[in-house]
Amino acid sequence: MKNRFSFMIIPFFLFLLASCGEKETGADEELGEIVEVDLQVPDQIEIGEPFPVVAHVTQGDEEVDDADEVVFEVWEEGSKVDSQMFDFTKQEEGKYFVDLQFDTEGVYVIQVHVTARRMHVMPKKNVIVEGD
């Protein structure tokens, strides 16, 4: 009986050792290079002055023109619960555009939510809005 058990257990351990040595495919290998977003926002603007916001989306050296979602979220600093969402209005060569305008002074946060190629990226920047 003891011999029979040894005969069955040895192949099992050999199988375990062989499977532990196999290389696992990591998430980075499956998804490719990381999607990056360069959020372009002016540092300072005047009240009532329209200005463009650009999210330049790339993956490695490639422009990402096929993002699943690009949404700009805007709120006054300290009031994220009152944020507003804006879809991009124009897209060309990996750049997604929206025009914004503020009617009151303050510091505002602009965050873009980009979902592309099974990745989600959410960079944000501040803009100072000053009166005349």
mmCIF file of C-alpha atoms in Angstrom:
data_model
loop_
_atom_site.group_PDB
_atom_site.id
_atom_site.type_symbol
_atom_site.label_atom_id
_atom_site.label_comp_id
_atom_site.label_asym_id
_atom_site.label_seq_id
_atom_site.Cartn_x
_atom_site.Cartn_y
_atom_site.Cartn_z
ATOM 1 C CA MET A 1 0.000 0.000 0.000
ATOM 2 C CA LYS A 2 2.817 2.375 0.890
ATOM 3 C CA ASN A 3 4.496 1.744 -2.485
ATOM 4 C CA ARG A 4 1.288 2.430 -4.368
ATOM 5 C CA PHE A 5 0.834 5.786 -2.565
ATOM 6 C CA SER A 6 4.437 6.825 -3.365
ATOM 7 C CA PHE A 7 3.899 5.872 -6.986
ATOM 8 C CA MET A 8 0.898 8.244 -7.218
ATOM 9 C CA ILE A 9 2.303 11.137 -5.199
ATOM 10 C CA ILE A 10 5.625 11.511 -7.065
ATOM 11 C CA PRO A 11 4.026 12.412 -10.431
ATOM 12 C CA PHE A 12 1.764 14.892 -8.632
ATOM 13 C CA PHE A 13 4.746 16.740 -7.105
ATOM 14 C CA LEU A 14 6.589 16.696 -10.436
ATOM 15 C CA PHE A 15 3.531 18.287 -12.045
ATOM 16 C CA LEU A 16 3.423 20.964 -9.329
ATOM 17 C CA LEU A 17 7.100 21.780 -9.760
ATOM 18 C CA ALA A 18 6.758 22.037 -13.520
ATOM 19 C CA SER A 19 3.742 24.323 -13.321
ATOM 20 C CA CYS A 20 5.431 26.652 -10.816
ATOM 21 C CA GLY A 21 8.271 27.196 -13.263
ATOM 22 C CA GLU A 22 5.972 28.441 -16.045
ATOM 23 C CA LYS A 23 6.012 32.163 -16.727
ATOM 24 C CA GLU A 24 2.769 33.919 -15.887
ATOM 25 C CA THR A 25 1.464 36.521 -18.283
ATOM 26 C CA GLY A 26 1.250 39.823 -16.427
ATOM 27 C CA ALA A 27 -1.350 42.523 -17.011
ATOM 28 C CA ASP A 28 1.236 44.799 -18.664
ATOM 29 C CA GLU A 29 2.039 42.149 -21.258
ATOM 30 C CA GLU A 30 -1.634 41.554 -22.044
ATOM 31 C CA LEU A 31 -2.514 45.239 -22.333
ATOM 32 C CA GLY A 32 0.639 46.527 -23.986
ATOM 33 C CA GLU A 33 2.173 49.864 -23.134
ATOM 34 C CA ILE A 34 0.391 52.166 -20.692
ATOM 35 C CA VAL A 35 -2.059 54.697 -22.058
ATOM 36 C CA GLU A 36 -0.895 58.185 -21.136
ATOM 37 C CA VAL A 37 -2.882 61.421 -21.079
ATOM 38 C CA ASP A 38 -1.313 64.873 -21.297
ATOM 39 C CA LEU A 39 -3.991 67.225 -19.944
ATOM 40 C CA GLN A 40 -3.376 70.719 -21.336
ATOM 41 C CA VAL A 41 -5.013 73.476 -19.310
ATOM 42 C CA PRO A 42 -3.946 77.125 -18.937
ATOM 43 C CA ASP A 43 -2.672 78.058 -15.471
ATOM 44 C CA GLN A 44 -4.774 81.222 -15.324
ATOM 45 C CA ILE A 45 -7.708 82.760 -17.241
ATOM 46 C CA GLU A 46 -10.068 85.718 -17.008
ATOM 47 C CA ILE A 47 -13.731 85.453 -15.957
ATOM 48 C CA GLY A 48 -15.947 84.897 -18.994
ATOM 49 C CA GLU A 49 -13.002 84.085 -21.287
ATOM 50 C CA PRO A 50 -13.597 80.834 -23.208
ATOM 51 C CA PHE A 51 -10.549 78.575 -23.365
ATOM 52 C CA PRO A 52 -9.748 75.169 -24.840
ATOM 53 C CA VAL A 53 -8.877 72.136 -22.748
ATOM 54 C CA VAL A 54 -7.013 69.351 -24.526
ATOM 55 C CA ALA A 55 -6.445 65.744 -23.496
ATOM 56 C CA HIS A 56 -3.678 64.297 -25.662
ATOM 57 C CA VAL A 57 -3.966 60.508 -25.440
ATOM 58 C CA THR A 58 -1.064 58.252 -26.468
ATOM 59 C CA GLN A 59 0.110 54.694 -26.030
ATOM 60 C CA GLY A 60 3.854 54.530 -26.557
ATOM 61 C CA ASP A 61 4.541 56.497 -29.761
ATOM 62 C CA GLU A 62 1.009 55.932 -31.086
ATOM 63 C CA GLU A 63 -1.806 58.496 -31.004
ATOM 64 C CA VAL A 64 -4.990 57.005 -29.493
ATOM 65 C CA ASP A 65 -7.901 57.965 -31.754
ATOM 66 C CA ASP A 66 -10.188 55.179 -30.564
ATOM 67 C CA ALA A 67 -10.750 55.951 -26.878
ATOM 68 C CA ASP A 68 -13.910 54.361 -25.494
ATOM 69 C CA GLU A 69 -14.643 57.376 -23.274
ATOM 70 C CA VAL A 70 -13.261 60.875 -22.788
ATOM 71 C CA VAL A 71 -15.164 63.004 -20.268
ATOM 72 C CA PHE A 72 -13.983 66.223 -18.642
ATOM 73 C CA GLU A 73 -15.062 66.786 -15.024
ATOM 74 C CA VAL A 74 -14.909 70.306 -13.566
ATOM 75 C CA TRP A 75 -15.458 71.602 -10.033
ATOM 76 C CA GLU A 76 -14.487 74.517 -7.849
ATOM 77 C CA GLU A 77 -11.700 73.501 -5.489
ATOM 78 C CA GLY A 78 -13.218 72.073 -2.314
ATOM 79 C CA SER A 79 -16.612 71.384 -3.946
ATOM 80 C CA LYS A 80 -16.181 68.131 -5.864
ATOM 81 C CA VAL A 81 -19.749 67.121 -4.976
ATOM 82 C CA ASP A 82 -20.922 69.941 -7.292
ATOM 83 C CA SER A 83 -18.806 68.800 -10.248
ATOM 84 C CA GLN A 84 -20.067 68.950 -13.822
ATOM 85 C CA MET A 85 -19.220 66.564 -16.661
ATOM 86 C CA PHE A 86 -18.511 67.596 -20.267
ATOM 87 C CA ASP A 87 -18.041 65.324 -23.270
ATOM 88 C CA PHE A 88 -15.304 66.213 -25.724
ATOM 89 C CA THR A 89 -16.489 68.271 -28.701
ATOM 90 C CA LYS A 90 -13.707 67.585 -31.186
ATOM 91 C CA GLN A 91 -11.099 64.874 -31.709
ATOM 92 C CA GLU A 92 -8.088 64.756 -34.008
ATOM 93 C CA GLU A 93 -4.786 62.866 -33.951
ATOM 94 C CA GLY A 94 -5.124 61.593 -30.387
ATOM 95 C CA LYS A 95 -6.266 64.978 -29.038
ATOM 96 C CA TYR A 96 -9.699 65.397 -27.471
ATOM 97 C CA PHE A 97 -10.964 68.979 -27.057
ATOM 98 C CA VAL A 98 -13.589 70.814 -25.021
ATOM 99 C CA ASP A 99 -14.098 74.579 -24.634
ATOM 100 C CA LEU A 100 -14.836 75.837 -21.131
ATOM 101 C CA GLN A 101 -15.681 79.186 -19.562
ATOM 102 C CA PHE A 102 -16.077 80.283 -15.939
ATOM 103 C CA ASP A 103 -18.326 83.066 -14.654
ATOM 104 C CA THR A 104 -16.891 83.411 -11.138
ATOM 105 C CA GLU A 105 -13.428 83.833 -9.647
ATOM 106 C CA GLY A 106 -11.769 80.941 -7.921
ATOM 107 C CA VAL A 107 -9.559 77.952 -8.331
ATOM 108 C CA TYR A 108 -11.125 75.200 -10.399
ATOM 109 C CA VAL A 109 -10.079 71.593 -10.881
ATOM 110 C CA ILE A 110 -10.313 70.026 -14.320
ATOM 111 C CA GLN A 111 -10.029 66.247 -14.454
ATOM 112 C CA VAL A 112 -10.307 64.163 -17.586
ATOM 113 C CA HIS A 113 -11.542 60.570 -17.420
ATOM 114 C CA VAL A 114 -10.124 58.554 -20.314
ATOM 115 C CA THR A 115 -10.940 54.921 -20.939
ATOM 116 C CA ALA A 116 -8.946 53.481 -23.820
ATOM 117 C CA ARG A 117 -7.604 50.060 -24.697
ATOM 118 C CA ARG A 118 -8.858 48.511 -21.444
ATOM 119 C CA MET A 119 -7.156 51.153 -19.269
ATOM 120 C CA HIS A 120 -8.592 54.088 -17.311
ATOM 121 C CA VAL A 121 -6.535 57.243 -16.715
ATOM 122 C CA MET A 122 -7.701 60.316 -14.735
ATOM 123 C CA PRO A 123 -5.181 63.187 -14.636
ATOM 124 C CA LYS A 124 -6.259 66.543 -13.215
ATOM 125 C CA LYS A 125 -5.000 70.109 -13.159
ATOM 126 C CA ASN A 126 -6.006 73.392 -11.545
ATOM 127 C CA VAL A 127 -6.850 76.654 -13.282
ATOM 128 C CA ILE A 128 -7.086 80.049 -11.545
ATOM 129 C CA VAL A 129 -9.987 82.235 -12.696
ATOM 130 C CA GLU A 130 -9.503 85.958 -12.034
ATOM 131 C CA GLY A 131 -11.791 88.939 -12.422
ATOM 132 C CA ASP A 132 -11.287 91.948 -14.690
#
